[in-house]
Amino acid sequence: LSASPPLVVLLLSLLGLAAAGKLLVVHIDGSPWFSIREVLDTLRHRGHEVVVVAPEVSLHIKPSKNFVMKLYSGPITQEEMEKDFKEFLYSFFEEGSFLERFPKVYEHMKRLGNLSVSACEHLLQNRELMSYLEESKFDGLLTDPVVPCGVILAEHLSLPSVYFLRGIPCGLDFEATQCPNPPSYVPRAFSELTDRMTFLQRVKNLLFDTQNLFLCDFVFDPFSKLASEFLQRQVTVLDLLRKGSVWLLRLEFVLDYPRPLMPNIIPIGGVHCAHKELPQ
């Protein structure tokens, strides 16, 4: 069934067990914020209290009358952030083969990954803000786990977490949910393959998984180290991701290839669609 914003709101409303609840939101900046903002506005109109935690410097996360905003200082200026994001996005649209483009994408991802870890560290070390979050009685936490800072915070606050995401690098979303991910028909990132492959194309698809052997190290190992230090026990990002209650997957299978789903994974590609009825 194709999901729509009302269905997303219904699922999130269950956090309050049919009563008005209090939701903590730790989301990522950029275009994903546009998707979640409409959900937050609707939740507020339905009587829920929404608290958004965000860095002082951001691209699109701005104050709104529909939620309380708690800010913390970050490691970067507005000019530096805009420059880094533009260079990262442009690297995806450059012409050339995968082998030509991947080193540039890798470097930009490494830069943004380091900034994300530093920003998360600023949040977790903000004693005043952390005291407020610990004392507030939240019913749940909504986050995009591609930057697992919200995942760490949910574990610290012992809150059920709802993930609102497009996907996670290295297939960690498949691994965390124990979801089948066969290379026989689930195309890998950057492979430019479809879900219908010849034998040689399946071999190529399998080879694209080798990038995960080193890609995840620089992306998620710093977060695992940060989480272990903050939670004062040895833990990995994968350990924390496995505790997600509901995965709201921003996929639309009109545009994305089919893939296996677990019972707690719900595709909500309709969030990106215009609010009008389409013919059958």
PDB file of C-alpha atoms in Angstrom:
ATOM      1  CA  LEU A   1       0.000   0.000   0.000  1.00  0.00           C
ATOM      2  CA  SER A   2       1.334   3.439  -0.856  1.00  0.00           C
ATOM      3  CA  ALA A   3       1.556   5.604   2.243  1.00  0.00           C
ATOM      4  CA  SER A   4       0.599   9.257   2.556  1.00  0.00           C
ATOM      5  CA  PRO A   5       1.217  12.027   5.106  1.00  0.00           C
ATOM      6  CA  PRO A   6      -1.991  11.190   7.048  1.00  0.00           C
ATOM      7  CA  LEU A   7      -0.730   7.611   7.505  1.00  0.00           C
ATOM      8  CA  VAL A   8       2.644   8.866   8.732  1.00  0.00           C
ATOM      9  CA  VAL A   9       0.905  11.121  11.222  1.00  0.00           C
ATOM     10  CA  LEU A  10      -1.263   8.216  12.397  1.00  0.00           C
ATOM     11  CA  LEU A  11       1.787   6.030  13.015  1.00  0.00           C
ATOM     12  CA  LEU A  12       3.587   8.744  14.947  1.00  0.00           C
ATOM     13  CA  SER A  13       0.429   9.520  16.897  1.00  0.00           C
ATOM     14  CA  LEU A  14       0.510   5.986  18.321  1.00  0.00           C
ATOM     15  CA  LEU A  15       3.471   7.090  20.439  1.00  0.00           C
ATOM     16  CA  GLY A  16       1.003   8.949  22.634  1.00  0.00           C
ATOM     17  CA  LEU A  17      -1.451   6.024  22.789  1.00  0.00           C
ATOM     18  CA  ALA A  18      -4.306   8.102  21.375  1.00  0.00           C
ATOM     19  CA  ALA A  19      -3.524  10.955  23.794  1.00  0.00           C
ATOM     20  CA  ALA A  20      -1.477  14.051  23.071  1.00  0.00           C
ATOM     21  CA  GLY A  21       2.174  13.090  23.400  1.00  0.00           C
ATOM     22  CA  LYS A  22       5.539  14.787  23.629  1.00  0.00           C
ATOM     23  CA  LEU A  23       7.941  14.047  20.776  1.00  0.00           C
ATOM     24  CA  LEU A  24      11.662  14.817  20.651  1.00  0.00           C
ATOM     25  CA  VAL A  25      13.016  15.397  17.141  1.00  0.00           C
ATOM     26  CA  VAL A  26      16.720  15.188  16.246  1.00  0.00           C
ATOM     27  CA  HIS A  27      16.798  15.411  12.472  1.00  0.00           C
ATOM     28  CA  ILE A  28      19.390  16.124   9.810  1.00  0.00           C
ATOM     29  CA  ASP A  29      19.606  19.338   7.827  1.00  0.00           C
ATOM     30  CA  GLY A  30      19.224  19.776   4.092  1.00  0.00           C
ATOM     31  CA  SER A  31      16.413  18.515   1.870  1.00  0.00           C
ATOM     32  CA  PRO A  32      15.286  15.753   4.327  1.00  0.00           C
ATOM     33  CA  TRP A  33      14.100  18.513   6.636  1.00  0.00           C
ATOM     34  CA  PHE A  34      11.416  19.554   4.143  1.00  0.00           C
ATOM     35  CA  SER A  35       9.852  16.078   4.360  1.00  0.00           C
ATOM     36  CA  ILE A  36       9.755  15.918   8.138  1.00  0.00           C
ATOM     37  CA  ARG A  37       8.625  19.530   8.656  1.00  0.00           C
ATOM     38  CA  GLU A  38       5.164  18.903   7.236  1.00  0.00           C
ATOM     39  CA  VAL A  39       4.761  15.861   9.494  1.00  0.00           C
ATOM     40  CA  LEU A  40       5.729  17.945  12.530  1.00  0.00           C
ATOM     41  CA  ASP A  41       3.264  20.693  11.578  1.00  0.00           C
ATOM     42  CA  THR A  42       0.433  18.151  11.346  1.00  0.00           C
ATOM     43  CA  LEU A  43       1.387  16.527  14.653  1.00  0.00           C
ATOM     44  CA  ARG A  44       1.246  19.914  16.357  1.00  0.00           C
ATOM     45  CA  HIS A  45      -2.192  20.647  14.885  1.00  0.00           C
ATOM     46  CA  ARG A  46      -3.379  17.336  16.349  1.00  0.00           C
ATOM     47  CA  GLY A  47      -2.377  18.374  19.853  1.00  0.00           C
ATOM     48  CA  HIS A  48       1.061  16.832  20.230  1.00  0.00           C
ATOM     49  CA  GLU A  49       3.978  18.737  21.706  1.00  0.00           C
ATOM     50  CA  VAL A  50       7.046  18.716  19.469  1.00  0.00           C
ATOM     51  CA  VAL A  51      10.555  19.705  20.561  1.00  0.00           C
ATOM     52  CA  VAL A  52      13.231  20.030  17.861  1.00  0.00           C
ATOM     53  CA  VAL A  53      16.921  19.960  18.799  1.00  0.00           C
ATOM     54  CA  ALA A  54      19.153  21.571  16.169  1.00  0.00           C
ATOM     55  CA  PRO A  55      22.502  23.369  15.803  1.00  0.00           C
ATOM     56  CA  GLU A  56      22.510  27.153  15.727  1.00  0.00           C
ATOM     57  CA  VAL A  57      23.962  27.082  12.196  1.00  0.00           C
ATOM     58  CA  SER A  58      21.777  25.229   9.678  1.00  0.00           C
ATOM     59  CA  LEU A  59      20.592  25.396   6.083  1.00  0.00           C
ATOM     60  CA  HIS A  60      16.857  24.864   6.481  1.00  0.00           C
ATOM     61  CA  ILE A  61      15.992  24.053  10.115  1.00  0.00           C
ATOM     62  CA  LYS A  62      14.371  27.276  11.239  1.00  0.00           C
ATOM     63  CA  PRO A  63      12.028  28.224  14.131  1.00  0.00           C
ATOM     64  CA  SER A  64       8.322  27.603  13.727  1.00  0.00           C
ATOM     65  CA  LYS A  65       5.209  28.283  15.759  1.00  0.00           C
ATOM     66  CA  ASN A  66       4.396  24.571  15.522  1.00  0.00           C
ATOM     67  CA  PHE A  67       7.304  23.309  17.603  1.00  0.00           C
ATOM     68  CA  VAL A  68       9.674  24.292  20.382  1.00  0.00           C
ATOM     69  CA  MET A  69      13.235  24.696  19.167  1.00  0.00           C
ATOM     70  CA  LYS A  70      16.284  24.000  21.330  1.00  0.00           C
ATOM     71  CA  LEU A  71      19.567  25.182  19.826  1.00  0.00           C
ATOM     72  CA  TYR A  72      23.171  24.298  20.563  1.00  0.00           C
ATOM     73  CA  SER A  73      26.436  25.707  19.230  1.00  0.00           C
ATOM     74  CA  GLY A  74      28.188  23.814  16.442  1.00  0.00           C
ATOM     75  CA  PRO A  75      31.678  23.510  14.953  1.00  0.00           C
ATOM     76  CA  ILE A  76      31.121  25.447  11.715  1.00  0.00           C
ATOM     77  CA  THR A  77      30.013  28.833  10.381  1.00  0.00           C
ATOM     78  CA  GLN A  78      27.098  29.437   8.036  1.00  0.00           C
ATOM     79  CA  GLU A  79      29.399  30.232   5.109  1.00  0.00           C
ATOM     80  CA  GLU A  80      31.470  27.076   5.612  1.00  0.00           C
ATOM     81  CA  MET A  81      28.361  24.905   5.833  1.00  0.00           C
ATOM     82  CA  GLU A  82      26.846  26.239   2.616  1.00  0.00           C
ATOM     83  CA  LYS A  83      30.151  25.830   0.780  1.00  0.00           C
ATOM     84  CA  ASP A  84      30.603  22.208   1.935  1.00  0.00           C
ATOM     85  CA  PHE A  85      27.052  21.194   1.015  1.00  0.00           C
ATOM     86  CA  LYS A  86      27.263  22.743  -2.440  1.00  0.00           C
ATOM     87  CA  GLU A  87      30.548  20.997  -3.218  1.00  0.00           C
ATOM     88  CA  PHE A  88      29.131  17.692  -1.973  1.00  0.00           C
ATOM     89  CA  LEU A  89      25.996  17.953  -4.124  1.00  0.00           C
ATOM     90  CA  TYR A  90      27.892  19.048  -7.217  1.00  0.00           C
ATOM     91  CA  SER A  91      30.152  15.993  -6.933  1.00  0.00           C
ATOM     92  CA  PHE A  92      27.135  13.742  -7.565  1.00  0.00           C
ATOM     93  CA  PHE A  93      26.275  15.461 -10.839  1.00  0.00           C
ATOM     94  CA  GLU A  94      29.729  15.509 -12.362  1.00  0.00           C
ATOM     95  CA  GLU A  95      30.168  13.473 -15.528  1.00  0.00           C
ATOM     96  CA  GLY A  96      32.423  10.456 -15.670  1.00  0.00           C
ATOM     97  CA  SER A  97      32.553   6.817 -14.665  1.00  0.00           C
ATOM     98  CA  PHE A  98      32.025   5.513 -11.156  1.00  0.00           C
ATOM     99  CA  LEU A  99      35.783   5.113 -10.628  1.00  0.00           C
ATOM    100  CA  GLU A 100      36.335   8.745 -11.644  1.00  0.00           C
ATOM    101  CA  ARG A 101      33.574  10.171  -9.459  1.00  0.00           C
ATOM    102  CA  PHE A 102      33.886   7.993  -6.368  1.00  0.00           C
ATOM    103  CA  PRO A 103      37.138   9.502  -4.941  1.00  0.00           C
ATOM    104  CA  LYS A 104      35.593  12.991  -4.968  1.00  0.00           C
ATOM    105  CA  VAL A 105      32.347  11.771  -3.403  1.00  0.00           C
ATOM    106  CA  TYR A 106      34.411   9.881  -0.824  1.00  0.00           C
ATOM    107  CA  GLU A 107      36.350  12.988   0.202  1.00  0.00           C
ATOM    108  CA  HIS A 108      33.220  15.120   0.515  1.00  0.00           C
ATOM    109  CA  MET A 109      31.457  12.405   2.531  1.00  0.00           C
ATOM    110  CA  LYS A 110      34.476  12.194   4.820  1.00  0.00           C
ATOM    111  CA  ARG A 111      34.423  15.955   5.365  1.00  0.00           C
ATOM    112  CA  LEU A 112      30.680  16.050   6.112  1.00  0.00           C
ATOM    113  CA  GLY A 113      31.005  12.947   8.295  1.00  0.00           C
ATOM    114  CA  ASN A 114      33.648  14.613  10.450  1.00  0.00           C
ATOM    115  CA  LEU A 115      31.460  17.697  10.799  1.00  0.00           C
ATOM    116  CA  SER A 116      28.473  15.544  11.806  1.00  0.00           C
ATOM    117  CA  VAL A 117      30.489  13.800  14.520  1.00  0.00           C
ATOM    118  CA  SER A 118      31.782  17.128  15.825  1.00  0.00           C
ATOM    119  CA  ALA A 119      28.271  18.628  15.870  1.00  0.00           C
ATOM    120  CA  CYS A 120      26.934  15.571  17.729  1.00  0.00           C
ATOM    121  CA  GLU A 121      29.729  15.893  20.267  1.00  0.00           C
ATOM    122  CA  HIS A 122      28.776  19.535  20.833  1.00  0.00           C
ATOM    123  CA  LEU A 123      25.189  18.442  21.505  1.00  0.00           C
ATOM    124  CA  LEU A 124      26.043  15.641  23.920  1.00  0.00           C
ATOM    125  CA  GLN A 125      28.473  17.860  25.835  1.00  0.00           C
ATOM    126  CA  ASN A 126      25.965  20.681  26.236  1.00  0.00           C
ATOM    127  CA  ARG A 127      25.134  20.099  29.896  1.00  0.00           C
ATOM    128  CA  GLU A 128      22.329  22.640  30.092  1.00  0.00           C
ATOM    129  CA  LEU A 129      20.511  21.215  27.077  1.00  0.00           C
ATOM    130  CA  MET A 130      21.116  17.606  28.134  1.00  0.00           C
ATOM    131  CA  SER A 131      19.687  18.363  31.597  1.00  0.00           C
ATOM    132  CA  TYR A 132      16.558  19.774  29.964  1.00  0.00           C
ATOM    133  CA  LEU A 133      16.149  16.695  27.766  1.00  0.00           C
ATOM    134  CA  GLU A 134      16.697  14.328  30.688  1.00  0.00           C
ATOM    135  CA  GLU A 135      14.137  16.125  32.852  1.00  0.00           C
ATOM    136  CA  SER A 136      11.508  16.386  30.120  1.00  0.00           C
ATOM    137  CA  LYS A 137       9.161  13.433  29.894  1.00  0.00           C
ATOM    138  CA  PHE A 138       9.236  12.588  26.196  1.00  0.00           C
ATOM    139  CA  ASP A 139       7.166   9.761  24.767  1.00  0.00           C
ATOM    140  CA  GLY A 140       9.468   9.046  21.843  1.00  0.00           C
ATOM    141  CA  LEU A 141      12.227  10.301  19.566  1.00  0.00           C
ATOM    142  CA  LEU A 142      11.999  10.901  15.822  1.00  0.00           C
ATOM    143  CA  THR A 143      15.238  10.969  13.847  1.00  0.00           C
ATOM    144  CA  ASP A 144      16.979  10.204  10.559  1.00  0.00           C
ATOM    145  CA  PRO A 145      19.569   7.567  11.547  1.00  0.00           C
ATOM    146  CA  VAL A 146      21.844   8.284   8.582  1.00  0.00           C
ATOM    147  CA  VAL A 147      23.474  10.635  11.120  1.00  0.00           C
ATOM    148  CA  PRO A 148      23.141   8.496  14.276  1.00  0.00           C
ATOM    149  CA  CYS A 149      23.314  11.301  16.830  1.00  0.00           C
ATOM    150  CA  GLY A 150      19.590  10.983  17.526  1.00  0.00           C
ATOM    151  CA  VAL A 151      20.032   7.216  17.871  1.00  0.00           C
ATOM    152  CA  ILE A 152      22.664   7.781  20.592  1.00  0.00           C
ATOM    153  CA  LEU A 153      20.392  10.270  22.354  1.00  0.00           C
ATOM    154  CA  ALA A 154      17.419   7.873  22.253  1.00  0.00           C
ATOM    155  CA  GLU A 155      19.524   5.204  23.949  1.00  0.00           C
ATOM    156  CA  HIS A 156      20.695   7.656  26.622  1.00  0.00           C
ATOM    157  CA  LEU A 157      17.142   8.850  27.336  1.00  0.00           C
ATOM    158  CA  SER A 158      15.668   5.311  27.077  1.00  0.00           C
ATOM    159  CA  LEU A 159      13.130   6.452  24.482  1.00  0.00           C
ATOM    160  CA  PRO A 160      11.438   4.404  21.758  1.00  0.00           C
ATOM    161  CA  SER A 161      12.715   5.690  18.429  1.00  0.00           C
ATOM    162  CA  VAL A 162      11.028   6.176  15.074  1.00  0.00           C
ATOM    163  CA  TYR A 163      13.350   6.420  12.076  1.00  0.00           C
ATOM    164  CA  PHE A 164      12.375   8.672   9.194  1.00  0.00           C
ATOM    165  CA  LEU A 165      14.894   7.921   6.443  1.00  0.00           C
ATOM    166  CA  ARG A 166      15.751   7.413   2.799  1.00  0.00           C
ATOM    167  CA  GLY A 167      18.447   4.842   3.495  1.00  0.00           C
ATOM    168  CA  ILE A 168      21.762   4.298   5.286  1.00  0.00           C
ATOM    169  CA  PRO A 169      25.157   3.871   3.611  1.00  0.00           C
ATOM    170  CA  CYS A 170      26.708   0.405   3.503  1.00  0.00           C
ATOM    171  CA  GLY A 171      23.327  -1.297   3.842  1.00  0.00           C
ATOM    172  CA  LEU A 172      23.256  -0.871   7.623  1.00  0.00           C
ATOM    173  CA  ASP A 173      19.485  -0.466   7.464  1.00  0.00           C
ATOM    174  CA  PHE A 174      19.238  -3.977   5.977  1.00  0.00           C
ATOM    175  CA  GLU A 175      21.621  -5.410   8.574  1.00  0.00           C
ATOM    176  CA  ALA A 176      20.041  -3.650  11.550  1.00  0.00           C
ATOM    177  CA  THR A 177      16.561  -4.935  10.648  1.00  0.00           C
ATOM    178  CA  GLN A 178      17.851  -8.374   9.553  1.00  0.00           C
ATOM    179  CA  CYS A 179      16.245  -7.653   6.208  1.00  0.00           C
ATOM    180  CA  PRO A 180      17.247  -9.780   3.179  1.00  0.00           C
ATOM    181  CA  ASN A 181      19.456  -7.898   0.741  1.00  0.00           C
ATOM    182  CA  PRO A 182      20.196 -10.325  -2.110  1.00  0.00           C
ATOM    183  CA  PRO A 183      22.564  -8.979  -4.798  1.00  0.00           C
ATOM    184  CA  SER A 184      20.595 -11.038  -7.306  1.00  0.00           C
ATOM    185  CA  TYR A 185      17.934  -8.304  -7.581  1.00  0.00           C
ATOM    186  CA  VAL A 186      18.582  -5.466  -5.094  1.00  0.00           C
ATOM    187  CA  PRO A 187      20.842  -3.017  -7.006  1.00  0.00           C
ATOM    188  CA  ARG A 188      23.755  -1.527  -5.040  1.00  0.00           C
ATOM    189  CA  ALA A 189      24.441   2.189  -4.856  1.00  0.00           C
ATOM    190  CA  PHE A 190      26.314   3.653  -7.849  1.00  0.00           C
ATOM    191  CA  SER A 191      25.982   0.373  -9.789  1.00  0.00           C
ATOM    192  CA  GLU A 192      23.497   1.858 -12.312  1.00  0.00           C
ATOM    193  CA  LEU A 193      21.829  -1.573 -12.474  1.00  0.00           C
ATOM    194  CA  THR A 194      18.131  -2.464 -12.347  1.00  0.00           C
ATOM    195  CA  ASP A 195      16.351  -5.220 -10.433  1.00  0.00           C
ATOM    196  CA  ARG A 196      16.575  -7.432 -13.535  1.00  0.00           C
ATOM    197  CA  MET A 197      20.168  -8.519 -14.096  1.00  0.00           C
ATOM    198  CA  THR A 198      22.097 -11.021 -16.143  1.00  0.00           C
ATOM    199  CA  PHE A 199      24.611 -13.298 -14.422  1.00  0.00           C
ATOM    200  CA  LEU A 200      27.542 -10.971 -15.171  1.00  0.00           C
ATOM    201  CA  GLN A 201      25.542  -7.986 -13.931  1.00  0.00           C
ATOM    202  CA  ARG A 202      24.873  -9.833 -10.668  1.00  0.00           C
ATOM    203  CA  VAL A 203      28.610 -10.404 -10.324  1.00  0.00           C
ATOM    204  CA  LYS A 204      29.166  -6.674 -10.882  1.00  0.00           C
ATOM    205  CA  ASN A 205      26.471  -5.884  -8.322  1.00  0.00           C
ATOM    206  CA  LEU A 206      28.167  -8.148  -5.789  1.00  0.00           C
ATOM    207  CA  LEU A 207      31.524  -6.461  -6.393  1.00  0.00           C
ATOM    208  CA  PHE A 208      29.978  -3.101  -5.555  1.00  0.00           C
ATOM    209  CA  ASP A 209      29.477  -4.408  -2.009  1.00  0.00           C
ATOM    210  CA  THR A 210      33.245  -4.405  -1.523  1.00  0.00           C
ATOM    211  CA  GLN A 211      33.182  -0.628  -1.065  1.00  0.00           C
ATOM    212  CA  ASN A 212      31.336  -1.230   2.209  1.00  0.00           C
ATOM    213  CA  LEU A 213      34.460  -2.866   3.652  1.00  0.00           C
ATOM    214  CA  PHE A 214      36.116   0.545   3.993  1.00  0.00           C
ATOM    215  CA  LEU A 215      33.266   3.023   3.451  1.00  0.00           C
ATOM    216  CA  CYS A 216      31.570   2.303   6.772  1.00  0.00           C
ATOM    217  CA  ASP A 217      34.787   2.564   8.744  1.00  0.00           C
ATOM    218  CA  PHE A 218      35.239   6.302   8.339  1.00  0.00           C
ATOM    219  CA  VAL A 219      31.495   7.060   8.330  1.00  0.00           C
ATOM    220  CA  PHE A 220      30.298   5.215  11.441  1.00  0.00           C
ATOM    221  CA  ASP A 221      33.342   4.238  13.514  1.00  0.00           C
ATOM    222  CA  PRO A 222      33.706   7.788  14.928  1.00  0.00           C
ATOM    223  CA  PHE A 223      30.041   7.669  15.988  1.00  0.00           C
ATOM    224  CA  SER A 224      30.581   4.252  17.607  1.00  0.00           C
ATOM    225  CA  LYS A 225      33.522   5.673  19.545  1.00  0.00           C
ATOM    226  CA  LEU A 226      31.524   8.746  20.561  1.00  0.00           C
ATOM    227  CA  ALA A 227      28.561   6.600  21.643  1.00  0.00           C
ATOM    228  CA  SER A 228      30.797   4.288  23.699  1.00  0.00           C
ATOM    229  CA  GLU A 229      32.387   7.227  25.504  1.00  0.00           C
ATOM    230  CA  PHE A 230      29.074   8.983  26.133  1.00  0.00           C
ATOM    231  CA  LEU A 231      27.102   5.888  27.195  1.00  0.00           C
ATOM    232  CA  GLN A 232      30.138   4.575  29.136  1.00  0.00           C
ATOM    233  CA  ARG A 233      29.987   1.103  27.614  1.00  0.00           C
ATOM    234  CA  GLN A 234      31.245  -0.506  24.438  1.00  0.00           C
ATOM    235  CA  VAL A 235      28.632  -0.130  21.717  1.00  0.00           C
ATOM    236  CA  THR A 236      28.466   0.189  17.929  1.00  0.00           C
ATOM    237  CA  VAL A 237      26.145   2.170  15.690  1.00  0.00           C
ATOM    238  CA  LEU A 238      24.704  -1.112  14.429  1.00  0.00           C
ATOM    239  CA  ASP A 239      23.855  -2.135  18.014  1.00  0.00           C
ATOM    240  CA  LEU A 240      21.911   1.097  18.491  1.00  0.00           C
ATOM    241  CA  LEU A 241      20.162   0.949  15.111  1.00  0.00           C
ATOM    242  CA  ARG A 242      18.772  -2.482  15.965  1.00  0.00           C
ATOM    243  CA  LYS A 243      16.706  -0.872  18.744  1.00  0.00           C
ATOM    244  CA  GLY A 244      14.635   1.230  16.352  1.00  0.00           C
ATOM    245  CA  SER A 245      10.917   0.650  16.895  1.00  0.00           C
ATOM    246  CA  VAL A 246       9.567   1.755  13.511  1.00  0.00           C
ATOM    247  CA  TRP A 247      11.386   2.486  10.258  1.00  0.00           C
ATOM    248  CA  LEU A 248       9.503   4.975   8.074  1.00  0.00           C
ATOM    249  CA  LEU A 249      11.253   4.520   4.737  1.00  0.00           C
ATOM    250  CA  ARG A 250      10.959   7.441   2.320  1.00  0.00           C
ATOM    251  CA  LEU A 251      10.886   5.162  -0.715  1.00  0.00           C
ATOM    252  CA  GLU A 252       8.413   5.223  -3.561  1.00  0.00           C
ATOM    253  CA  PHE A 253       8.513   1.998  -5.544  1.00  0.00           C
ATOM    254  CA  VAL A 254       7.305   3.815  -8.645  1.00  0.00           C
ATOM    255  CA  LEU A 255      10.801   5.360  -8.655  1.00  0.00           C
ATOM    256  CA  ASP A 256      12.795   2.892  -6.509  1.00  0.00           C
ATOM    257  CA  TYR A 257      13.350  -0.765  -7.257  1.00  0.00           C
ATOM    258  CA  PRO A 258      11.520  -3.334  -5.106  1.00  0.00           C
ATOM    259  CA  ARG A 259      13.307  -4.715  -2.065  1.00  0.00           C
ATOM    260  CA  PRO A 260      12.383  -6.958   0.860  1.00  0.00           C
ATOM    261  CA  LEU A 261      10.796  -5.258   3.873  1.00  0.00           C
ATOM    262  CA  MET A 262      10.454  -6.345   7.502  1.00  0.00           C
ATOM    263  CA  PRO A 263       7.175  -5.827   9.421  1.00  0.00           C
ATOM    264  CA  ASN A 264       8.435  -2.686  11.201  1.00  0.00           C
ATOM    265  CA  ILE A 265       9.575  -1.072   7.919  1.00  0.00           C
ATOM    266  CA  ILE A 266       6.884   1.067   6.299  1.00  0.00           C
ATOM    267  CA  PRO A 267       7.412   2.763   2.904  1.00  0.00           C
ATOM    268  CA  ILE A 268       6.087   6.335   2.973  1.00  0.00           C
ATOM    269  CA  GLY A 269       7.060   7.632  -0.455  1.00  0.00           C
ATOM    270  CA  GLY A 270       3.751   9.481  -0.611  1.00  0.00           C
ATOM    271  CA  VAL A 271       5.201  12.128   1.699  1.00  0.00           C
ATOM    272  CA  HIS A 272       6.980  13.561  -1.346  1.00  0.00           C
ATOM    273  CA  CYS A 273       3.865  13.667  -3.528  1.00  0.00           C
ATOM    274  CA  ALA A 274       1.555  16.607  -4.142  1.00  0.00           C
ATOM    275  CA  HIS A 275      -1.632  16.588  -2.088  1.00  0.00           C
ATOM    276  CA  LYS A 276      -4.034  15.773  -4.857  1.00  0.00           C
ATOM    277  CA  GLU A 277      -5.791  12.657  -6.012  1.00  0.00           C
ATOM    278  CA  LEU A 278      -4.267  10.841  -8.945  1.00  0.00           C
ATOM    279  CA  PRO A 279      -6.292   8.781 -11.417  1.00  0.00           C
ATOM    280  CA  GLN A 280      -6.135   5.022 -11.016  1.00  0.00           C
TER     281      GLN A 280
END
